[in-house]
Short mmCIF file of C-alpha atoms in Angstrom, two decimals:
data_model
loop_
_atom_site.label_atom_id
_atom_site.label_comp_id
_atom_site.label_asym_id
_atom_site.label_seq_id
_atom_site.Cartn_x
_atom_site.Cartn_y
_atom_site.Cartn_z
CA UNK A 1 87.63 91.43 119.58
CA UNK A 2 91.27 91.85 118.52
CA UNK A 3 92.67 88.72 116.91
CA UNK A 4 96.07 90.34 116.23
CA UNK A 5 97.69 93.05 118.33
CA UNK A 6 101.10 94.47 117.41
CA UNK A 7 102.87 96.74 119.92
CA UNK A 8 106.10 98.69 119.27
CA UNK A 9 107.25 96.12 116.74
CA UNK A 10 110.71 96.59 115.19
CA UNK A 11 112.93 94.34 113.11
CA UNK A 12 116.63 94.92 112.50
CA UNK A 13 118.84 93.21 109.93
CA UNK A 14 122.59 93.43 109.50
CA UNK A 15 123.42 94.10 105.87
CA UNK A 16 126.78 94.03 104.17
CA UNK A 17 128.44 96.51 101.84
CA UNK A 18 131.18 95.20 99.57
CA UNK A 19 134.11 97.57 99.89
CA UNK A 20 135.12 96.70 96.34
CA UNK A 21 131.70 97.54 94.90
CA UNK A 22 131.18 101.13 96.01
CA UNK A 23 128.20 101.64 98.29
CA UNK A 24 125.99 99.01 96.74
CA UNK A 25 123.84 97.31 99.35
CA UNK A 26 123.97 93.53 99.40
CA UNK A 27 120.65 92.70 101.05
CA UNK A 28 120.19 88.97 101.53
CA UNK A 29 117.02 86.95 101.92
CA UNK A 30 116.42 84.94 105.08
CA UNK A 31 117.42 81.73 103.30
CA UNK A 32 120.64 83.27 101.95
CA UNK A 33 121.46 84.76 105.34
CA UNK A 34 120.98 81.37 107.02
CA UNK A 35 123.19 79.62 104.46
CA UNK A 36 125.82 82.35 104.73
CA UNK A 37 125.84 82.15 108.55
CA UNK A 38 126.13 78.37 108.51
CA UNK A 39 128.99 78.52 106.02
CA UNK A 40 130.79 81.12 108.15
CA UNK A 41 130.28 79.02 111.30
CA UNK A 42 131.98 75.98 109.76
CA UNK A 43 134.79 78.09 108.36
CA UNK A 44 135.47 79.48 111.84
CA UNK A 45 135.48 75.95 113.28
CA UNK A 46 138.01 74.80 110.70
CA UNK A 47 140.17 77.94 110.85
CA UNK A 48 139.52 79.65 114.19
CA UNK A 49 142.57 81.93 114.02
CA UNK A 50 142.41 82.93 110.36
CA UNK A 51 141.47 86.54 109.59
CA UNK A 52 138.10 87.39 108.07
CA UNK A 53 138.72 87.43 104.34
CA UNK A 54 135.32 88.81 103.48
CA UNK A 55 135.83 92.37 102.40
CA UNK A 56 132.54 93.76 103.74
CA UNK A 57 131.31 96.57 105.93
CA UNK A 58 128.29 95.84 108.15
CA UNK A 59 125.39 98.21 108.67
CA UNK A 60 122.17 98.07 110.70
CA UNK A 61 119.01 98.15 108.61
CA UNK A 62 115.61 98.58 110.29
CA UNK A 63 113.04 96.80 108.10
CA UNK A 64 110.30 97.76 110.60
CA UNK A 65 110.37 100.50 113.23
CA UNK A 66 107.89 100.94 116.13
CA UNK A 67 104.82 99.46 114.40
CA UNK A 68 101.52 99.49 116.32
CA UNK A 69 98.12 98.26 115.12
CA UNK A 70 95.19 95.99 115.97
CA UNK A 71 93.19 93.72 113.68
CA UNK A 72 89.73 92.50 114.63
CA UNK A 73 88.33 89.06 113.92
CA UNK A 74 86.91 88.74 110.40
CA UNK A 75 88.66 91.80 108.97
CA UNK A 76 90.21 91.71 105.50
CA UNK A 77 93.37 93.80 105.69
CA UNK A 78 95.49 94.90 102.75
CA UNK A 79 99.14 95.64 103.54
CA UNK A 80 100.52 98.02 100.94
CA UNK A 81 103.69 99.98 100.27
CA UNK A 82 106.64 100.18 97.95
CA UNK A 83 109.27 97.45 97.67
CA UNK A 84 111.41 97.46 100.81
CA UNK A 85 108.66 99.03 102.92
CA UNK A 86 108.59 96.05 105.30
CA UNK A 87 105.43 94.26 104.14
CA UNK A 88 106.89 90.77 103.72
CA UNK A 89 108.97 91.15 106.88
CA UNK A 90 105.79 91.90 108.82
CA UNK A 91 104.06 88.77 107.50
CA UNK A 92 107.13 86.62 108.28
CA UNK A 93 107.07 87.86 111.86
CA UNK A 94 103.34 87.22 112.16
CA UNK A 95 103.93 83.74 110.71
CA UNK A 96 106.72 83.16 113.29
CA UNK A 97 109.22 82.50 110.50
CA UNK A 98 111.45 85.18 111.97
CA UNK A 99 111.54 86.89 115.37
CA UNK A 100 111.12 90.62 115.96
CA UNK A 101 114.06 92.57 117.34
CA UNK A 102 111.85 94.47 119.77
CA UNK A 103 108.14 94.69 120.49
CA UNK A 104 105.27 92.38 121.26
CA UNK A 105 102.76 90.46 119.13
CA UNK A 106 99.57 88.86 120.45
CA UNK A 107 97.79 86.41 118.11
CA UNK A 108 94.56 84.71 119.14
CA UNK A 109 94.10 82.00 116.56
CA UNK A 110 95.65 79.47 114.24
CA UNK A 111 97.72 81.02 111.42
CA UNK A 112 98.15 79.69 107.89
CA UNK A 113 100.50 81.55 105.57
CA UNK A 114 101.41 81.61 101.90
CA UNK A 115 104.44 83.86 101.61
CA UNK A 116 106.57 82.61 98.73
CA UNK A 117 106.70 79.69 96.33
CA UNK A 118 108.00 76.72 98.27
CA UNK A 119 107.07 77.88 101.77
CA UNK A 120 105.70 75.04 103.89
CA UNK A 121 106.12 72.22 101.35
CA UNK A 122 108.74 69.49 101.39
CA UNK A 123 110.02 69.12 97.81
CA UNK A 124 110.62 65.37 98.06
CA UNK A 125 107.07 64.63 99.23
CA UNK A 126 104.09 64.27 96.91
CA UNK A 127 101.23 66.73 96.75
CA UNK A 128 99.08 64.31 98.75
CA UNK A 129 101.73 63.92 101.47
CA UNK A 130 102.26 67.67 101.69
CA UNK A 131 98.54 68.26 102.25
CA UNK A 132 98.65 66.01 105.33
CA UNK A 133 101.97 67.50 106.44
CA UNK A 134 100.59 71.04 106.33
CA UNK A 135 97.44 70.01 108.15
CA UNK A 136 99.52 68.43 110.91
CA UNK A 137 101.62 71.61 111.22
CA UNK A 138 98.37 73.55 111.68
CA UNK A 139 97.41 71.17 114.51
CA UNK A 140 94.67 69.29 112.66
CA UNK A 141 93.94 65.61 113.10
CA UNK A 142 94.18 63.21 110.18
CA UNK A 143 90.39 62.83 110.24
CA UNK A 144 89.90 66.63 109.96
CA UNK A 145 92.28 66.78 107.00
CA UNK A 146 90.50 63.89 105.24
CA UNK A 147 87.19 65.77 105.46
CA UNK A 148 88.71 68.70 103.57
CA UNK A 149 90.92 66.65 101.24
CA UNK A 150 88.60 66.48 98.21
CA UNK A 151 87.81 70.21 98.42
CA UNK A 152 91.52 71.04 98.51
CA UNK A 153 92.29 68.89 95.47
CA UNK A 154 89.30 70.15 93.43
CA UNK A 155 90.13 73.80 94.14
CA UNK A 156 93.82 73.38 93.29
CA UNK A 157 93.24 71.59 89.98
CA UNK A 158 96.32 69.36 90.41
CA UNK A 159 94.50 66.04 90.91
CA UNK A 160 96.40 64.42 88.02
CA UNK A 161 99.73 65.17 89.73
CA UNK A 162 98.70 64.51 93.32
CA UNK A 163 101.12 61.58 93.75
CA UNK A 164 104.04 63.34 92.07
CA UNK A 165 106.78 64.93 94.22
CA UNK A 166 106.13 68.67 94.34
CA UNK A 167 109.71 69.43 93.28
CA UNK A 168 108.49 68.52 89.77
CA UNK A 169 105.58 70.97 89.90
CA UNK A 170 105.61 74.20 87.94
CA UNK A 171 105.51 77.38 90.03
CA UNK A 172 101.84 77.82 89.11
CA UNK A 173 100.91 74.29 90.24
CA UNK A 174 102.90 74.78 93.43
CA UNK A 175 101.03 77.95 94.32
CA UNK A 176 97.61 76.55 93.41
CA UNK A 177 98.07 73.62 95.78
CA UNK A 178 99.69 75.73 98.50
CA UNK A 179 96.90 78.32 98.49
CA UNK A 180 94.24 75.62 98.43
CA UNK A 181 95.79 73.92 101.47
CA UNK A 182 96.18 77.19 103.38
CA UNK A 183 92.63 78.34 102.62
CA UNK A 184 90.73 75.09 103.23
CA UNK A 185 92.32 73.83 106.44
CA UNK A 186 90.27 76.37 108.39
CA UNK A 187 92.87 78.69 109.93
CA UNK A 188 91.52 81.57 111.98
CA UNK A 189 94.06 83.84 110.26
CA UNK A 190 95.22 83.58 106.64
CA UNK A 191 98.35 85.48 105.54
CA UNK A 192 98.93 85.81 101.78
CA UNK A 193 101.86 87.58 100.12
CA UNK A 194 102.27 88.61 96.45
CA UNK A 195 102.82 84.97 95.54
CA UNK A 196 99.31 84.72 93.99
CA UNK A 197 100.62 86.67 90.99
CA UNK A 198 102.24 83.41 89.86
CA UNK A 199 98.84 81.91 89.02
CA UNK A 200 96.79 82.60 85.90
CA UNK A 201 93.91 85.09 85.83
CA UNK A 202 91.16 82.55 86.47
CA UNK A 203 92.94 81.12 89.48
CA UNK A 204 93.62 84.59 90.89
CA UNK A 205 89.88 85.30 90.69
CA UNK A 206 89.15 82.02 92.50
CA UNK A 207 91.63 82.95 95.23
CA UNK A 208 90.12 86.41 95.72
CA UNK A 209 86.66 84.86 95.95
CA UNK A 210 87.88 82.29 98.45
CA UNK A 211 89.49 84.96 100.65
CA UNK A 212 86.21 86.86 100.64
CA UNK A 213 84.34 83.67 101.65
CA UNK A 214 86.85 83.08 104.45
CA UNK A 215 86.23 86.53 105.91
CA UNK A 216 82.44 86.03 105.74
CA UNK A 217 82.94 82.94 107.89
CA UNK A 218 84.47 85.18 110.56
CA UNK A 219 88.09 84.40 109.78
CA UNK A 220 90.76 87.04 109.23
CA UNK A 221 92.75 87.70 106.03
CA UNK A 222 95.96 89.73 105.66
CA UNK A 223 96.85 90.27 102.02
CA UNK A 224 100.04 91.83 100.59
CA UNK A 225 99.94 92.91 96.95
CA UNK A 226 101.22 95.58 94.58
CA UNK A 227 97.99 95.24 92.60
CA UNK A 228 95.73 97.95 94.01
CA UNK A 229 92.71 96.61 92.12
CA UNK A 230 92.93 93.23 93.89
CA UNK A 231 93.56 94.95 97.23
CA UNK A 232 90.52 97.23 96.84
CA UNK A 233 88.30 94.31 95.79
CA UNK A 234 89.13 91.98 98.65
CA UNK A 235 90.04 94.23 101.59
CA UNK A 236 88.04 96.61 103.76
CA UNK A 237 90.96 97.93 105.82
CA UNK A 238 94.46 98.99 104.82
CA UNK A 239 97.87 99.26 106.47
CA UNK A 240 100.27 101.45 104.50
CA UNK A 241 103.95 100.95 105.31
CA UNK A 242 106.63 103.37 104.14
CA UNK A 243 110.33 102.75 104.81
CA UNK A 244 109.46 100.40 107.67
CA UNK A 245 107.15 102.89 109.39
CA UNK A 246 103.36 102.73 109.67
CA UNK A 247 102.26 105.69 107.53
CA UNK A 248 98.49 105.13 107.59
CA UNK A 249 95.94 102.66 108.97
CA UNK A 250 92.25 102.77 108.15
CA UNK A 251 89.71 102.42 105.35
CA UNK A 252 91.22 100.62 102.35
CA UNK A 253 90.33 103.36 99.85
CA UNK A 254 91.98 106.03 102.01
CA UNK A 255 94.99 103.74 102.50
CA UNK A 256 95.38 103.31 98.74
CA UNK A 257 95.03 107.05 98.23
CA UNK A 258 97.79 107.72 100.80
CA UNK A 259 99.99 105.16 99.05
CA UNK A 260 99.41 106.61 95.60
CA UNK A 261 99.93 110.16 96.84
CA UNK A 262 103.23 109.10 98.39
CA UNK A 263 104.29 107.86 94.95
CA UNK A 264 103.23 110.90 93.04
CA UNK A 265 106.63 112.20 92.20
CA UNK A 266 105.69 112.92 88.62
CA UNK A 267 108.00 110.75 86.54
CA UNK A 268 107.65 109.66 82.94
CA UNK A 269 110.25 106.84 82.96
CA UNK A 270 110.55 103.54 84.79
CA UNK A 271 113.52 101.19 84.61
CA UNK A 272 115.59 98.88 86.84
CA UNK A 273 112.82 98.40 89.41
CA UNK A 274 111.05 95.34 90.78
CA UNK A 275 109.82 93.01 88.04
CA UNK A 276 107.25 90.41 88.99
CA UNK A 277 108.36 87.68 86.60
CA UNK A 278 108.12 83.93 86.92
CA UNK A 279 109.16 83.04 83.39
CA UNK A 280 112.55 83.69 81.83
CA UNK A 281 111.45 83.82 78.18
CA UNK A 282 110.78 87.57 78.23
CA UNK A 283 111.92 90.51 80.33
CA UNK A 284 110.59 94.04 80.76
CA UNK A 285 113.39 96.60 80.41
CA UNK A 286 111.85 100.06 80.45
CA UNK A 287 108.53 101.92 80.29
CA UNK A 288 108.17 105.58 79.44
CA UNK A 289 105.45 108.06 78.52
CA UNK A 290 106.12 111.12 76.39
CA UNK A 291 104.66 113.43 73.74
CA UNK A 292 106.15 115.00 70.64
CA UNK A 293 106.77 118.25 72.54
CA UNK A 294 107.50 116.80 75.96
CA UNK A 295 110.04 114.05 76.56
CA UNK A 296 111.58 115.27 79.84
CA UNK A 297 108.76 115.21 82.40
CA UNK A 298 105.28 113.80 82.87
CA UNK A 299 103.01 116.84 82.87
CA UNK A 300 101.03 117.06 79.65
CA UNK A 301 98.15 119.12 78.28
CA UNK A 302 94.96 117.87 76.68
CA UNK A 303 96.26 118.93 73.30
CA UNK A 304 99.15 116.43 73.29
CA UNK A 305 99.00 112.91 71.91
CA UNK A 306 100.70 110.58 74.42
CA UNK A 307 103.09 107.77 73.55
CA UNK A 308 103.48 104.89 76.00
CA UNK A 309 106.65 103.00 75.06
CA UNK A 310 107.31 99.48 76.38
CA UNK A 311 110.87 98.20 75.92
CA UNK A 312 111.29 94.44 76.36
CA UNK A 313 113.58 91.59 75.39
CA UNK A 314 112.73 88.09 74.19
CA UNK A 315 115.08 85.31 75.30
CA UNK A 316 113.65 82.43 73.28
CA UNK A 317 111.31 82.14 70.30
CA UNK A 318 107.72 82.96 71.37
CA UNK A 319 104.47 82.64 69.46
CA UNK A 320 101.59 85.07 70.06
CA UNK A 321 103.38 87.13 72.70
CA UNK A 322 101.31 90.20 73.66
CA UNK A 323 101.81 93.47 75.52
CA UNK A 324 98.85 94.78 77.48
CA UNK A 325 98.41 97.92 79.56
CA UNK A 326 95.85 99.42 81.90
CA UNK A 327 95.52 103.08 82.82
CA UNK A 328 94.28 103.98 86.33
CA UNK A 329 93.33 107.33 87.83
CA UNK A 330 94.65 108.46 91.22
CA UNK A 331 91.60 106.90 92.94
CA UNK A 332 92.60 103.49 91.57
CA UNK A 333 89.76 103.33 89.03
CA UNK A 334 90.50 101.61 85.73
CA UNK A 335 90.11 104.14 82.92
CA UNK A 336 90.79 101.79 80.02
CA UNK A 337 92.91 98.89 78.87
CA UNK A 338 94.57 98.20 75.54
CA UNK A 339 96.76 95.52 74.00
CA UNK A 340 98.91 95.23 70.91
CA UNK A 341 96.49 92.60 69.62
CA UNK A 342 94.52 95.61 68.35
CA UNK A 343 96.86 95.31 65.37
CA UNK A 344 96.88 92.05 63.43
CA UNK A 345 99.44 89.84 65.20
CA UNK A 346 97.88 86.48 64.35
CA UNK A 347 100.47 83.73 64.65
CA UNK A 348 103.22 86.31 65.03
CA UNK A 349 106.59 84.89 66.08
CA UNK A 350 108.90 86.88 68.34
CA UNK A 351 112.46 85.86 67.59
CA UNK A 352 115.07 86.46 70.36
CA UNK A 353 116.09 90.11 70.58
CA UNK A 354 115.10 93.54 71.88
CA UNK A 355 111.74 95.13 71.04
CA UNK A 356 109.71 98.27 71.62
CA UNK A 357 105.90 98.48 71.57
CA UNK A 358 104.31 101.94 71.47
CA UNK A 359 100.69 102.67 72.38
CA UNK A 360 99.37 106.06 71.23
CA UNK A 361 96.72 107.76 73.39
CA UNK A 362 94.85 110.41 71.36
CA UNK A 363 94.83 114.06 72.40
CA UNK A 364 91.69 115.40 74.12
CA UNK A 365 91.12 111.87 75.46
CA UNK A 366 91.89 111.92 79.21
CA UNK A 367 90.39 114.42 81.63
CA UNK A 368 92.41 116.64 83.95
CA UNK A 369 94.07 114.62 86.70
CA UNK A 370 96.85 112.21 87.62
CA UNK A 371 97.21 108.72 86.20
CA UNK A 372 99.34 105.62 86.59
CA UNK A 373 100.10 102.55 84.56
CA UNK A 374 100.17 98.74 84.67
CA UNK A 375 101.99 96.78 81.96
CA UNK A 376 101.84 93.03 81.29
CA UNK A 377 103.57 90.70 78.87
CA UNK A 378 101.31 87.71 78.29
CA UNK A 379 99.89 85.29 75.74
CA UNK A 380 96.40 83.94 74.89
CA UNK A 381 96.86 81.13 77.44
CA UNK A 382 97.26 83.80 80.13
CA UNK A 383 100.88 83.05 80.91
CA UNK A 384 102.39 86.18 82.40
CA UNK A 385 105.96 86.65 81.20
CA UNK A 386 106.16 89.88 83.17
CA UNK A 387 103.92 92.16 85.17
CA UNK A 388 104.81 95.71 86.07
CA UNK A 389 102.64 97.01 88.92
CA UNK A 390 104.69 99.98 90.07
CA UNK A 391 103.61 103.53 89.46
CA UNK A 392 104.68 105.88 86.74
CA UNK A 393 102.62 108.95 87.56
CA UNK A 394 101.78 111.52 84.95
CA UNK A 395 99.44 114.46 84.96
CA UNK A 396 97.05 116.00 82.45
CA UNK A 397 96.83 119.72 83.14
CA UNK A 398 94.32 122.30 81.94
CA UNK A 399 95.71 123.53 78.64
CA UNK A 400 93.48 126.58 78.35
CA UNK A 401 94.34 128.43 81.57
CA UNK A 402 92.21 130.14 84.19
CA UNK A 403 89.52 132.46 82.86
CA UNK A 404 89.12 130.64 79.55
CA UNK A 405 85.46 129.80 78.85
CA UNK A 406 86.25 126.08 78.41
CA UNK A 407 88.63 125.84 81.34
CA UNK A 408 86.05 124.54 83.79
CA UNK A 409 86.14 121.02 85.18
CA UNK A 410 84.33 118.39 83.17
CA UNK A 411 82.78 115.30 84.74
CA UNK A 412 83.94 111.80 83.89
CA UNK A 413 87.21 110.18 82.92
CA UNK A 414 87.30 111.47 79.35
CA UNK A 415 87.48 115.03 78.10
CA UNK A 416 86.78 114.89 74.36
CA UNK A 417 86.30 117.97 72.23
CA UNK A 418 83.33 117.00 70.07
CA UNK A 419 81.92 118.63 66.98
CA UNK A 420 78.89 120.87 67.52
CA UNK A 421 76.70 122.80 65.13
CA UNK A 422 74.52 125.80 65.91
CA UNK A 423 71.94 126.90 63.36
CA UNK A 424 69.35 129.56 63.43
CA UNK A 425 65.92 128.21 62.59
CA UNK A 426 63.61 130.31 60.47
CA UNK A 427 59.86 130.17 60.80
#
């Protein structure tokens, strides 16, 4: 049975280009667009005959174009793609936050959504009041909400602050309560965007487990994330969007592979891309991978030692700040992880300024193949100052060439050259 059916769905936005700022695109969020439109409306009321002083050129931008898919009851669907692919726009349309430009959507069930910090909560109300408000929005009676109330509070871990207005909550507390409300008030369909990255590691694990439990109960989960590990753990089906177009729909592992292959322009440098940061104390500036012989591209041989350089800035004094990285292969398997706590950084203080951390990967370490990288800035309390989940792809090629006796493929993730001895034994 199809619980969601999307037919020929398209969404168009009007975006502005500042004539005084070259061709830079000024893409506004829904909230900014609403505020801008309201401001313009009142200006036209006050000065109906004045010329438009805004020096902008308007352009049509199709965030989604002719999307078609069906989701069955109980499926766990991962929606993946690069930034700007249309993932969040799709969830906003399914949540009825915004209307499609063309197309038709059929939804057979009650929808709960967690799309961004602040969605669905009134900042002036307490956590307790917002639980009942959200339940009422979902069409639940007060008695139904009361039955779930203790579970919601226990899961969220914000019992101490339950009667505090949520405008005083940290972003992590906000998300913990919001997810707990959305997951426990028994929606038939749960929509979750990247917002879970705000929480700490333990809470993220709880959320993934809860989404799995929800699907086992026959309810449907749609999950947007840039973290392919989380997507592969929780989802069985994938929808891969690229530039607003449905590129692939099917098994989650094949979906991830299509996504990674679409990103495999071999590139050894990342900078000025999306940064998933919820704290302002530290900022990721640049990540690059290079060897002594090769600094221009990202194709290396087994013989080369690799340097992974992480450039970051510290805004305020931080104690025990750490950089951590994970290396994945092109099938989204974790090869290894490493952090700069491998050197003695006990009680180290980062004063404000710019820094570089370099991780050295030994030669003859990784097998032939393509790899990508995740970088995190964190501390022992699992506060994430930044998370970089985009893909720098690099490749380890066969250094020996065809026909060489040791050029054959080797099984496994590693390709070490080990010491061997051969001795003739005498009777």
